[in-house]
Short mmCIF file of C-alpha atoms in Angstrom, two decimals:
data_model
loop_
_atom_site.label_atom_id
_atom_site.label_comp_id
_atom_site.label_asym_id
_atom_site.label_seq_id
_atom_site.Cartn_x
_atom_site.Cartn_y
_atom_site.Cartn_z
CA MET A 1 0.00 0.00 0.00
CA ALA A 2 2.25 2.75 1.20
CA SER A 3 5.07 1.80 -1.10
CA ARG A 4 2.92 2.17 -4.18
CA SER A 5 2.74 5.91 -3.86
CA GLU A 6 6.49 6.34 -3.99
CA GLU A 7 7.00 5.93 -7.67
CA ALA A 8 5.63 9.33 -8.52
CA PHE A 9 8.20 11.05 -6.35
CA TRP A 10 11.28 9.31 -7.59
CA THR A 11 13.76 11.54 -9.22
CA GLU A 12 16.75 10.48 -11.22
CA GLU A 13 19.26 10.92 -8.47
CA ASP A 14 17.53 8.97 -5.76
CA ALA A 15 16.14 6.21 -7.89
CA GLN A 16 19.35 4.33 -7.43
CA SER A 17 19.59 4.66 -3.70
CA LEU A 18 15.93 3.76 -3.38
CA ALA A 19 16.46 0.55 -5.20
CA GLU A 20 18.90 -0.51 -2.53
CA THR A 21 17.03 0.45 0.56
CA THR A 22 13.77 1.75 1.99
CA ASP A 23 12.92 5.33 2.79
CA VAL A 24 12.99 4.54 6.47
CA GLU A 25 16.57 3.34 6.11
CA LEU A 26 17.46 6.54 4.27
CA LEU A 27 15.69 8.68 6.81
CA LYS A 28 17.48 6.90 9.60
CA ARG A 29 20.80 7.56 7.94
CA ALA A 30 19.95 11.22 7.41
CA TRP A 31 18.87 11.48 11.06
CA ARG A 32 22.06 9.87 12.36
CA ASN A 33 24.30 12.01 10.18
CA GLU A 34 22.42 15.14 11.11
CA LYS A 35 22.62 14.32 14.79
CA ALA A 36 26.31 13.51 14.71
CA ALA A 37 27.56 16.27 12.42
CA PRO A 38 28.51 19.55 14.05
CA GLU A 39 27.21 21.68 11.19
CA ILE A 40 23.89 21.58 9.41
CA LEU A 41 23.70 19.22 6.45
CA THR A 42 21.72 19.55 3.25
CA PHE A 43 17.98 19.21 3.75
CA GLN A 44 16.74 15.91 2.34
CA ALA A 45 13.76 17.47 0.62
CA ASN A 46 12.71 14.52 -1.52
CA LEU A 47 13.18 12.04 1.27
CA VAL A 48 11.16 14.09 3.73
CA GLN A 49 8.46 14.62 1.14
CA ARG A 50 8.22 10.91 0.42
CA SER A 51 8.20 10.00 4.09
CA ARG A 52 5.39 12.46 4.65
CA GLU A 53 3.36 10.98 1.81
CA GLN A 54 3.74 7.53 3.28
CA ILE A 55 2.89 8.68 6.78
CA GLN A 56 -0.16 10.46 5.43
CA LEU A 57 -1.24 7.40 3.52
CA LEU A 58 -0.88 5.12 6.50
CA THR A 59 -2.60 7.62 8.80
CA ASP A 60 -5.55 7.71 6.46
CA HIS A 61 -5.76 3.96 6.35
CA LEU A 62 -5.56 3.68 10.09
CA CYS A 63 -8.21 6.30 10.60
CA ALA A 64 -10.47 4.57 8.13
CA CYS A 65 -10.03 1.31 10.02
CA LEU A 66 -10.52 2.64 13.49
CA PRO A 67 -14.07 3.76 14.18
CA ALA A 68 -12.83 5.34 17.39
CA CYS A 69 -10.33 7.41 15.49
CA ASN A 70 -12.37 10.46 14.67
CA HIS A 71 -11.43 13.64 12.97
CA SER A 72 -9.83 15.23 16.03
CA MET A 73 -7.48 12.32 16.54
CA LYS A 74 -6.48 12.54 12.95
CA LEU A 75 -5.75 16.22 13.44
CA GLU A 76 -3.67 15.26 16.44
CA ILE A 77 -1.50 13.05 14.28
CA MET A 78 -1.33 15.69 11.60
CA LYS A 79 -0.15 18.23 14.14
CA TYR A 80 3.05 16.30 14.65
CA LEU A 81 3.79 16.69 11.01
CA PHE A 82 3.90 20.43 11.08
CA LEU A 83 6.91 21.24 13.21
CA GLY A 84 7.71 24.46 11.49
CA HIS A 85 6.91 23.06 8.11
CA VAL A 86 3.91 23.65 6.01
CA TRP A 87 2.06 20.46 5.47
CA ILE A 88 0.97 19.95 1.93
CA TYR A 89 -2.16 17.94 2.01
CA VAL A 90 -2.40 15.41 -0.75
CA ASN A 91 -5.80 14.87 -2.17
CA GLY A 92 -7.06 11.77 -3.80
CA VAL A 93 -5.51 9.28 -1.44
CA GLN A 94 -6.70 5.84 -2.31
CA GLU A 95 -7.95 3.66 0.46
CA GLU A 96 -7.58 0.26 -1.03
CA THR A 97 -6.52 -1.77 1.96
CA VAL A 98 -9.44 -0.82 4.15
CA GLU A 99 -11.39 -3.94 3.33
CA GLU A 100 -8.33 -6.07 3.77
CA LEU A 101 -7.82 -4.72 7.24
CA SER A 102 -11.33 -4.56 8.57
CA GLY A 103 -12.34 -7.91 7.17
CA ASN A 104 -9.80 -9.75 9.27
CA ALA A 105 -10.35 -11.35 12.65
CA SER A 106 -7.00 -10.24 14.07
CA ASP A 107 -7.94 -6.66 13.30
CA ASP A 108 -6.72 -5.09 16.51
CA LEU A 109 -3.34 -6.68 16.32
CA ILE A 110 -2.74 -5.65 12.75
CA ILE A 111 -3.88 -2.12 13.37
CA SER A 112 -1.66 -1.78 16.42
CA LEU A 113 1.27 -3.11 14.42
CA TYR A 114 0.66 -0.52 11.72
CA GLN A 115 0.29 2.08 14.43
CA MET A 116 3.72 1.16 15.78
CA ASP A 117 5.22 1.35 12.32
CA LEU A 118 3.66 4.77 11.92
CA ASP A 119 4.93 5.94 15.31
CA ARG A 120 8.44 4.85 14.54
CA THR A 121 8.53 6.68 11.24
CA LEU A 122 6.95 9.75 12.80
CA PHE A 123 9.57 9.74 15.51
CA LEU A 124 12.38 9.61 12.97
CA LEU A 125 10.93 12.40 10.89
CA ARG A 126 10.18 14.63 13.87
CA SER A 127 13.53 14.07 15.42
CA TYR A 128 15.28 14.77 12.12
CA LEU A 129 13.45 18.07 11.67
CA ARG A 130 14.02 19.02 15.26
CA VAL A 131 17.74 18.38 15.27
CA ARG A 132 17.90 20.72 12.31
CA LEU A 133 15.86 23.37 14.05
CA GLN A 134 18.14 23.14 17.08
CA LYS A 135 21.15 23.69 14.88
CA ILE A 136 19.51 26.59 13.12
CA GLU A 137 18.68 28.22 16.44
CA LYS A 138 22.23 27.79 17.58
CA TYR A 139 24.02 28.96 14.45
CA MET A 140 21.42 31.14 12.73
CA LEU A 141 23.72 34.12 12.22
CA HIS A 142 26.50 31.99 10.86
CA ILE A 143 24.17 30.04 8.59
CA SER A 144 22.52 33.12 7.18
CA LYS A 145 25.76 34.69 6.01
CA THR A 146 27.38 31.59 4.53
CA GLN A 147 26.72 29.00 1.88
CA LEU A 148 25.04 26.90 4.53
CA TRP A 149 21.90 28.95 3.89
CA ASN A 150 21.23 26.93 0.75
CA ARG A 151 21.12 23.75 2.74
CA LEU A 152 17.96 24.79 4.51
CA SER A 153 14.49 24.08 3.28
CA GLU A 154 12.25 27.00 2.45
CA GLN A 155 10.42 26.68 5.75
CA GLU A 156 13.65 26.44 7.65
CA GLN A 157 14.86 29.60 6.00
CA LYS A 158 11.73 31.36 7.15
CA PHE A 159 12.25 30.00 10.62
CA ALA A 160 15.86 31.18 10.65
CA GLU A 161 14.88 34.65 9.48
CA LYS A 162 12.22 35.03 12.12
CA CYS A 163 14.46 33.62 14.78
CA THR A 164 17.24 36.03 13.86
CA ASP A 165 14.82 38.96 13.96
CA ILE A 166 13.57 38.06 17.38
CA MET A 167 17.03 37.43 18.75
CA GLU A 168 18.35 40.70 17.36
CA LYS A 169 15.45 42.64 18.79
CA HIS A 170 15.86 41.00 22.14
CA LEU A 171 19.59 41.62 22.36
CA GLN A 172 19.12 45.21 21.21
CA GLN A 173 16.51 45.96 23.80
CA SER A 174 18.02 44.15 26.74
CA VAL A 175 21.74 44.82 26.36
CA LEU A 176 23.15 46.37 23.23
CA ALA A 177 21.18 49.61 23.34
CA ARG A 178 22.63 50.36 26.77
CA LEU A 179 26.24 49.81 25.75
CA PRO A 180 28.46 52.70 24.73
CA TYR A 181 28.90 53.55 21.06
CA GLY A 182 31.14 51.08 19.27
CA TYR A 183 29.97 48.12 21.27
CA GLN A 184 26.46 47.92 19.92
CA SER A 185 26.85 45.47 17.09
CA ILE A 186 25.27 42.08 17.40
CA LEU A 187 28.01 40.62 15.24
CA LYS A 188 31.14 42.25 16.65
CA GLN A 189 32.65 42.58 20.08
CA SER A 190 33.57 46.15 19.38
CA ILE A 191 33.83 48.43 16.39
CA SER A 192 37.54 47.67 16.20
CA SER A 193 37.00 43.97 15.51
CA GLU A 194 37.96 43.18 11.97
CA GLU A 195 35.70 40.18 11.55
CA ASP A 196 32.39 39.15 13.00
CA ASP A 197 33.70 37.63 16.17
CA MET A 198 30.47 37.34 18.12
CA VAL A 199 28.82 34.86 15.78
CA PRO A 200 28.70 31.31 17.12
CA GLU A 201 30.03 28.90 14.54
CA PRO A 202 29.87 25.14 14.48
CA GLN A 203 33.12 23.60 15.51
CA LEU A 204 34.25 21.79 12.40
CA ASP A 205 37.48 20.46 13.83
CA THR A 206 35.67 18.41 16.42
CA PHE A 207 36.07 14.67 16.38
CA ILE A 208 33.30 12.35 15.26
CA PHE A 209 32.79 8.61 14.98
CA CYS A 210 32.25 7.39 11.48
CA LYS A 211 31.78 4.17 9.62
CA SER A 212 32.72 3.70 6.00
CA LYS A 213 30.10 2.14 3.78
CA GLY A 214 32.25 0.95 0.97
CA SER A 215 35.96 1.04 0.47
CA VAL A 216 37.01 4.66 0.20
CA GLY A 217 40.70 3.93 -0.15
CA ALA A 218 43.60 5.96 1.12
CA PHE A 219 42.33 9.22 2.45
CA GLN A 220 44.31 12.27 3.39
CA LEU A 221 43.32 13.69 6.74
CA ASP A 222 45.00 17.07 6.79
CA ASP A 223 46.33 19.57 4.32
CA THR A 224 49.94 18.77 5.01
CA GLY A 225 49.45 15.19 3.93
CA ASP A 226 51.33 13.46 6.70
CA GLU A 227 48.24 11.72 8.00
CA ILE A 228 46.75 9.18 5.67
CA VAL A 229 44.09 6.71 6.60
CA ASP A 230 43.08 3.74 4.52
CA LEU A 231 39.32 3.50 4.78
CA VAL A 232 38.13 -0.03 4.17
CA ALA A 233 34.46 -1.03 4.15
CA ASP A 234 32.89 -1.18 7.61
CA ASP A 235 35.82 0.40 9.37
CA LEU A 236 35.01 2.45 12.41
CA TYR A 237 37.12 5.52 12.95
CA VAL A 238 37.28 8.56 15.15
CA LEU A 239 38.30 11.41 12.88
CA ARG A 240 38.14 15.14 12.64
CA TYR A 241 34.88 16.16 11.04
CA LYS A 242 36.58 18.72 8.85
CA SER A 243 38.67 16.14 7.07
CA ILE A 244 35.82 13.80 6.14
CA LYS A 245 33.21 16.48 5.49
CA GLY A 246 33.18 15.78 1.79
CA LEU A 247 32.72 12.07 2.28
CA VAL A 248 29.71 12.61 4.54
CA GLU A 249 28.12 14.93 2.01
CA GLY A 250 28.87 12.48 -0.78
CA GLY A 251 27.25 9.68 1.19
CA GLN A 252 30.38 7.54 1.21
CA ILE A 253 30.66 7.50 4.94
CA ASP A 254 28.13 7.36 7.76
CA LEU A 255 28.39 9.06 11.11
CA VAL A 256 27.52 7.00 14.15
CA MET B 1 7.30 16.74 24.02
CA ALA B 2 8.70 13.47 22.82
CA GLY B 3 10.98 13.26 19.87
CA GLN B 4 14.21 14.62 21.17
CA SER B 5 16.48 13.23 23.79
CA ASP B 6 19.15 15.47 25.13
CA PRO B 7 20.28 19.04 24.85
CA HIS B 8 23.63 18.03 23.41
CA LEU B 9 23.56 17.70 19.69
CA SER B 10 25.24 14.70 18.19
CA ILE B 11 25.04 12.40 21.15
CA PHE B 12 22.55 9.60 20.99
CA SER B 13 20.71 8.55 24.09
CA ALA B 14 20.63 4.90 25.09
CA SER B 15 17.00 4.65 24.06
CA GLU B 16 17.73 6.13 20.66
CA VAL B 17 20.43 3.55 20.13
CA GLU B 18 17.94 0.89 21.15
CA PHE B 19 15.47 2.36 18.68
CA LEU B 20 18.01 1.88 15.91
CA ALA B 21 18.69 -1.69 17.01
CA GLU B 22 15.00 -2.52 16.85
CA ASP B 23 15.18 -2.38 13.08
CA GLU B 24 17.61 -5.29 12.91
CA THR B 25 16.15 -8.35 11.24
CA MET B 26 15.14 -11.26 13.42
CA GLU B 27 13.78 -14.68 12.56
CA ILE B 28 10.48 -15.63 14.15
CA VAL B 29 8.20 -18.67 14.04
CA PRO B 30 4.59 -17.46 14.22
CA ASN B 31 1.84 -19.59 15.71
CA MET B 32 -0.99 -17.85 13.89
CA ARG B 33 -2.03 -16.94 10.38
CA MET B 34 -1.78 -13.32 9.36
CA ASP B 35 -1.71 -11.49 6.07
CA ALA B 36 1.41 -9.79 4.86
CA LEU B 37 2.13 -6.42 6.42
CA HIS B 38 2.96 -3.62 4.01
CA MET B 39 4.61 -1.12 6.28
CA ILE B 40 6.50 2.08 5.72
CA CYS B 41 9.66 0.32 6.82
CA GLY B 42 9.11 -2.61 4.48
CA ASP B 43 6.91 -5.59 3.63
CA PHE B 44 6.76 -8.54 6.00
CA GLY B 45 4.97 -11.84 6.00
CA PRO B 46 2.53 -13.36 5.18
CA PHE B 47 2.64 -15.32 8.40
CA PHE B 48 1.79 -19.00 8.65
CA PRO B 49 1.96 -21.17 11.76
CA GLN B 50 5.29 -22.97 12.20
CA ILE B 51 6.85 -21.37 9.17
CA ALA B 52 9.80 -19.16 9.98
CA THR B 53 9.89 -15.65 8.57
CA LYS B 54 12.00 -12.54 8.98
CA VAL B 55 10.79 -9.37 10.65
CA PRO B 56 12.41 -6.41 12.39
CA LEU B 57 13.18 -6.86 16.05
CA TRP B 58 10.48 -4.46 17.24
CA LEU B 59 7.84 -6.42 15.39
CA ALA B 60 9.21 -9.69 16.74
CA VAL B 61 9.13 -8.40 20.30
CA THR B 62 5.57 -7.07 19.91
CA LEU B 63 4.32 -10.35 18.53
CA LYS B 64 6.19 -12.22 21.21
CA LYS B 65 4.63 -10.10 23.94
CA ARG B 66 1.22 -11.05 22.62
CA GLY B 67 2.17 -14.71 22.50
CA LYS B 68 1.91 -14.87 18.72
CA CYS B 69 5.33 -16.22 17.94
CA THR B 70 8.61 -17.57 19.18
CA ILE B 71 11.82 -15.76 18.36
CA ARG B 72 14.75 -17.68 16.97
CA PRO B 73 17.83 -16.25 18.63
CA PRO B 74 20.43 -15.20 16.08
CA GLU B 75 23.26 -17.56 15.32
CA TRP B 76 25.89 -15.56 17.14
CA MET B 77 23.90 -15.83 20.36
CA SER B 78 24.74 -19.49 20.96
CA VAL B 79 26.96 -20.67 23.81
CA GLU B 80 29.36 -22.19 21.33
CA LYS B 81 29.78 -19.06 19.20
CA LEU B 82 30.02 -16.74 22.16
CA THR B 83 32.63 -18.91 23.85
CA GLN B 84 34.74 -18.66 20.70
CA VAL B 85 34.28 -14.92 20.58
CA LEU B 86 35.20 -14.53 24.23
CA GLU B 87 38.36 -16.60 23.78
CA ALA B 88 39.40 -14.70 20.70
CA GLU B 89 38.58 -11.46 22.44
CA ARG B 90 40.89 -12.39 25.30
CA GLU B 91 43.68 -13.57 23.01
CA SER B 92 43.97 -10.45 20.87
CA PRO B 93 44.59 -7.50 23.13
CA ARG B 94 44.31 -4.89 20.41
CA GLU B 95 41.47 -6.05 18.21
CA PHE B 96 37.76 -6.44 18.60
CA GLN B 97 35.97 -9.51 17.34
CA PRO B 98 33.27 -9.02 14.75
CA LEU B 99 29.91 -9.01 16.48
CA PRO B 100 26.71 -7.44 15.21
CA PHE B 101 26.85 -3.66 15.37
CA HIS B 102 23.91 -3.74 17.78
CA TYR B 103 24.82 -6.85 19.76
CA VAL B 104 24.40 -5.25 23.19
CA GLU B 105 20.90 -3.95 22.49
CA ILE B 106 19.70 -7.03 20.61
CA SER B 107 20.78 -9.38 23.36
CA ARG B 108 19.32 -7.11 26.00
CA LEU B 109 15.94 -6.94 24.26
CA LEU B 110 15.85 -10.68 23.77
CA PHE B 111 16.79 -11.34 27.39
CA ASP B 112 14.01 -9.04 28.50
CA HIS B 113 11.24 -10.24 26.23
CA ALA B 114 12.08 -13.67 24.90
CA ARG B 115 13.90 -15.44 27.70
CA ASP B 116 12.10 -18.74 27.08
CA ASP B 117 13.27 -18.80 23.46
CA ILE B 118 16.96 -18.68 24.24
CA PRO B 119 18.56 -22.01 25.08
CA GLU B 120 20.94 -21.88 28.08
CA ILE B 121 20.01 -18.33 28.74
CA TYR B 122 22.10 -17.91 31.90
CA MET B 123 25.20 -19.11 30.14
CA VAL B 124 24.56 -16.88 27.12
CA ARG B 125 23.91 -13.94 29.35
CA SER B 126 27.06 -14.29 31.39
CA LEU B 127 29.13 -14.87 28.24
CA ILE B 128 27.84 -11.67 26.71
CA GLU B 129 28.54 -9.80 29.92
CA ASP B 130 32.08 -11.19 29.97
CA ILE B 131 32.60 -10.21 26.34
CA ARG B 132 31.40 -6.71 27.08
CA ASP B 133 33.78 -6.43 30.02
CA VAL B 134 36.78 -7.68 28.07
CA ARG B 135 36.03 -5.35 25.18
CA PHE B 136 35.52 -2.42 27.42
CA HIS B 137 38.78 -3.06 29.16
CA LYS B 138 40.45 -2.99 25.76
CA VAL B 139 38.85 0.32 24.92
CA GLU B 140 40.04 1.73 28.22
CA SER B 141 43.60 0.55 27.78
CA GLY B 142 43.48 1.77 24.19
CA LEU B 143 42.65 5.24 25.44
CA GLU B 144 46.06 5.44 27.08
CA THR B 145 47.70 5.48 23.68
CA ILE B 146 45.91 8.66 22.61
CA SER B 147 48.49 11.40 22.34
CA ALA B 148 49.06 14.75 20.77
CA ARG B 149 49.89 13.09 17.47
CA THR B 150 46.61 11.21 17.29
CA HIS B 151 44.66 12.35 14.27
CA ALA B 152 42.51 9.28 13.96
CA VAL B 153 41.53 6.39 16.15
CA LYS B 154 40.59 3.13 14.57
CA LEU B 155 38.00 1.11 16.42
CA LYS B 156 37.03 -1.59 13.97
CA ASN B 157 34.10 -3.76 15.12
CA LEU B 158 33.26 -1.61 18.08
CA SER B 159 29.50 -1.73 18.60
CA VAL B 160 27.13 1.24 18.73
CA MET B 161 26.47 1.04 22.43
CA GLU B 162 30.19 0.91 23.13
CA VAL B 163 30.75 3.86 20.82
CA ASN B 164 28.05 5.75 22.61
CA ILE B 165 29.58 5.14 26.02
CA VAL B 166 33.12 6.16 25.13
CA ARG B 167 32.16 8.96 22.77
CA PRO B 168 32.15 11.87 25.20
CA PHE B 169 35.48 10.90 26.68
CA ILE B 170 37.30 10.14 23.44
CA VAL B 171 36.02 13.24 21.71
CA ARG B 172 36.99 15.52 24.55
CA ALA B 173 40.37 13.89 24.98
CA LEU B 174 41.23 14.18 21.30
CA GLN B 175 39.88 17.68 21.26
CA ALA B 176 42.04 18.69 24.19
CA PHE B 177 45.16 17.23 22.61
CA TYR B 178 44.33 18.84 19.30
CA LYS B 179 43.76 22.21 20.86
CA HIS B 180 46.95 22.22 22.87
CA ASP B 181 48.96 20.75 20.05
CA SER B 182 48.03 23.07 17.21
CA PRO B 183 49.86 26.25 18.26
CA GLU B 184 53.12 24.36 18.01
CA MET B 185 52.32 23.04 14.57
CA ILE B 186 51.37 26.47 13.31
CA PRO B 187 54.51 28.56 13.00
CA GLN B 188 54.35 31.62 15.23
CA PRO B 189 56.88 34.13 13.93
CA ASP B 190 56.30 36.75 16.60
CA ALA B 191 56.18 34.27 19.47
CA THR B 192 59.81 34.64 20.49
CA GLY B 193 59.74 37.08 23.38
CA ASP B 194 56.74 36.07 25.36
CA ARG B 195 56.44 32.50 26.54
CA ARG B 196 52.70 32.31 26.31
CA PRO B 197 51.58 33.83 23.01
CA PRO B 198 50.07 30.62 21.61
CA VAL B 199 47.61 30.53 24.46
CA ALA B 200 46.91 34.20 24.21
CA ASN B 201 46.44 33.99 20.46
CA ARG B 202 44.11 31.07 20.46
CA GLY B 203 42.30 31.88 23.63
CA PRO B 204 39.84 34.61 22.78
CA ARG B 205 38.81 33.05 19.52
CA ARG B 206 38.02 29.74 21.13
CA ASP B 207 36.13 31.13 24.05
CA LEU B 208 33.31 32.32 21.88
CA ARG B 209 32.63 28.93 20.49
CA PRO B 210 30.25 26.84 22.49
CA ARG B 211 31.62 23.48 23.41
#
């Protein structure tokens, strides 16, 4: 049932990865990487969209099966999906498995199993979005003035803008406005600072645990080239995030 | 509200690690008939009595709790296999034996919910505990070798739960070495007179970054 709706949302680039694994697997990977990486990673727009479709589909089926599940409960489930994102309601959802489900004697069991499946996926999706929001809150100034901005989804960008506005206003009113001239910038310690030294930045040279998916081969850890690691499949390493950044983005390595 | 564990980014809570382990595939023998389940996380079944099938651990545990199936403990969870692993683990002081990435959580969940399906459960349990202890001791003694020149630490076959436990310590240790080491690696032309310019130079910049 749920898997049938996917096809329409496949794009060239993720068709291949989809063939290998399920969306839940992919979402789990995105969640783990996002949680472990110090900086914000690219928003997995297609993946999130697909996961939402499937959640929506399953929610509809469950609601159709459960007489007790009325409109308000459905809204309750839908509420979880918002989380700073605009939910795009998909019309024309087919309810083909309703008869299958309600015709069976072990109805309750099956429905509760589907409910668990739904809860697990919802948890992953919510947690993924929330980790991102936490990072945005923490590094909003840094994100908004660097390339990282493009990694956010449209809704996240809105969130970041609003958040920055509120934070700026708050700091202005509570502290900065009362400081002497030259110390009133939200970005700089004082007017004599050459760069924006009051902007929290993610610490890219922190160490992270990572696991290689396939064989990456000899990999240079620092610019000087005196540290080379041979990454074989399934190796577990503790490395500096900065040095394997590219591999994480390219999907060759997973953070754990 | 549920959905998030701890204030620290990047560190998984024990229950989140367990959540991940619950997706590992497990073999069950159902005792009832049930249609195939087409779930978001995959298709499972159909289920027929006495015919083994593969499902994720969470599904296995749920069915087990309702008395709808027996769980077949994975191959590595036999006394024989675990004894071998323990021996090998003791013999090689620097390497970890290959065990499932989630072996701690899987065994824990099975001990909690499917104790009657595991033959010689007390033996299996104490073997796994011993293996954990030996491995952890190795991790601890391995930590002593971390030095200023450590750019990477290889921990092949270390399991998730073990990673999660040592993560805060290893990361902070490496971080501390890295931080104190870098000023020496970066040439400081004007650092001749004063004895403490590296600290002074790096200090203010670092302070602003949240740890």
